[in-house]
Coordinates of C-alpha atoms in Angstrom, one line a residue:
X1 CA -10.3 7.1 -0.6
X2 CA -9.1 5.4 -3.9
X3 CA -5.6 6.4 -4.9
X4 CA -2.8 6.1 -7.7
X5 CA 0.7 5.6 -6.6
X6 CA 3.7 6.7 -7.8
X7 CA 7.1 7.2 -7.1
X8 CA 6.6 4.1 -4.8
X9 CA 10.1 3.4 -2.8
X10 CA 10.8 1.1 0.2
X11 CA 10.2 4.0 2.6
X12 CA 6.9 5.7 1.3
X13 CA 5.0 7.1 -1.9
X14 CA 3.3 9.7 -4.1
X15 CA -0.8 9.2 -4.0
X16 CA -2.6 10.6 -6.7
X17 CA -5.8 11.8 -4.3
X18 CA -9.0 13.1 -5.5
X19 CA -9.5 15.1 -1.7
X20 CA -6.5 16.9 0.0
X21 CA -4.7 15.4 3.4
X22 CA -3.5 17.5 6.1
X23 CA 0.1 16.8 6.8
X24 CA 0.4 14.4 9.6
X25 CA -2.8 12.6 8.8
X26 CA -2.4 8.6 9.4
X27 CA -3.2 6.8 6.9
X28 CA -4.7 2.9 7.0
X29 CA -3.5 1.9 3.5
X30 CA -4.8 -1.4 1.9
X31 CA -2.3 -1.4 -1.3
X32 CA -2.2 -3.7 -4.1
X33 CA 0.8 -4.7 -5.8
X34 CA 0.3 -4.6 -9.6
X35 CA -3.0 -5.6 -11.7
X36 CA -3.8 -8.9 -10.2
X37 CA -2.0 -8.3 -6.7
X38 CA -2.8 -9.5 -3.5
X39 CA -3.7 -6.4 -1.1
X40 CA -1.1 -5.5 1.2
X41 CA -1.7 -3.4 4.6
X42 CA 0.6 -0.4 5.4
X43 CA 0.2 2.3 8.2
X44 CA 1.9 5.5 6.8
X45 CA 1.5 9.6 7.3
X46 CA 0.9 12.1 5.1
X47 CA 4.4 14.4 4.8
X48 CA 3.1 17.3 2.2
X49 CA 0.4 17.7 -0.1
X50 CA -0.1 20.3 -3.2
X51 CA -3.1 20.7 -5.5
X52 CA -2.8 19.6 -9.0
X53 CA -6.7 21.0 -9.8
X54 CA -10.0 21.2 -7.8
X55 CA -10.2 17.2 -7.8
X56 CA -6.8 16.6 -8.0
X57 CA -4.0 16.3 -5.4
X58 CA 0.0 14.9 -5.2
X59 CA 0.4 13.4 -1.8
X60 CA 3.6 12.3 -0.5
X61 CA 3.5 9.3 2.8
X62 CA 6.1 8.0 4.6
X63 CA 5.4 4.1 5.6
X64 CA 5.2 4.0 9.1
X65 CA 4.5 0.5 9.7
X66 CA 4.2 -2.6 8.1
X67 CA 4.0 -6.5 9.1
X68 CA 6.5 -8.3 8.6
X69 CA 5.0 -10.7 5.5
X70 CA 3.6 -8.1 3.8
X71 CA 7.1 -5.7 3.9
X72 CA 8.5 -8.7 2.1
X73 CA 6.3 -8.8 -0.6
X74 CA 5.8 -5.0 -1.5
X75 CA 10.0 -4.8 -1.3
X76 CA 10.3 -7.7 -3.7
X77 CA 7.8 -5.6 -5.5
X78 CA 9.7 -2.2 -6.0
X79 CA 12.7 -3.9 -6.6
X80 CA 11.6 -5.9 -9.8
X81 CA 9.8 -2.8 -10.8
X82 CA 13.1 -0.7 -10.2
X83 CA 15.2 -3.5 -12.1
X84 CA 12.5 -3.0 -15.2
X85 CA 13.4 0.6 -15.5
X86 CA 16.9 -0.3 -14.9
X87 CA 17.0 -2.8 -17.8
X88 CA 14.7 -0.2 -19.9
X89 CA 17.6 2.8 -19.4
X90 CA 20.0 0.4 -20.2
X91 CA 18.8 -1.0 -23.9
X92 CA 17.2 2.6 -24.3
X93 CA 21.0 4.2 -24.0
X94 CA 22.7 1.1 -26.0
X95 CA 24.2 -0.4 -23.1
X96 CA 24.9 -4.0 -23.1
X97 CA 24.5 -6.8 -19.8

């Protein structure tokens, strides 16, 4: 299944799914980190689930495993993606670095 990802932290995710997951449910993920990305391989299981619409469901997974190199890269990853929002609050609230 193809899925959007949100909410993405060192620890797990939100998927956007277009089928609904039983909680529990291991997951084989092959993610890819931004547009042009290099896939990444996660093992991870499906915490909750609720239904957006009839082909539309929030998922959230907990990463259960990862190797090593990839880890590295997807937390590289979330952190420059957290520092953009970071730097976004700051000039959007006047603050100065």
């Amino acid at each position: 299944i193809e899925a959007l990802t949100s909410d993405v932290s060192i620890g797990g995710f939100r998927l956007m799914t277009p089928a609904p997951l039983e909680s529990g449910t291991k997951l084989d993920l092959e993610i890819q980190l931004g547009e042009e990305g290099i896939p990444i391989h996660a093992e991870a299981e499906v915490m909750w689930q609720s239904k957006n619409s009839n082909v539309s469901y929030e998922t959230g997974v907990q990463i259960t495993h990862m190797p090593d190199k990839d880890k590295s890269q997807f937390m590289s990853f979330v952190f420059d993606q957290m520092s953009k929002i970071v730097g976004n609050h700051a000039i959007a609230s006047g603050e100065k670095n």
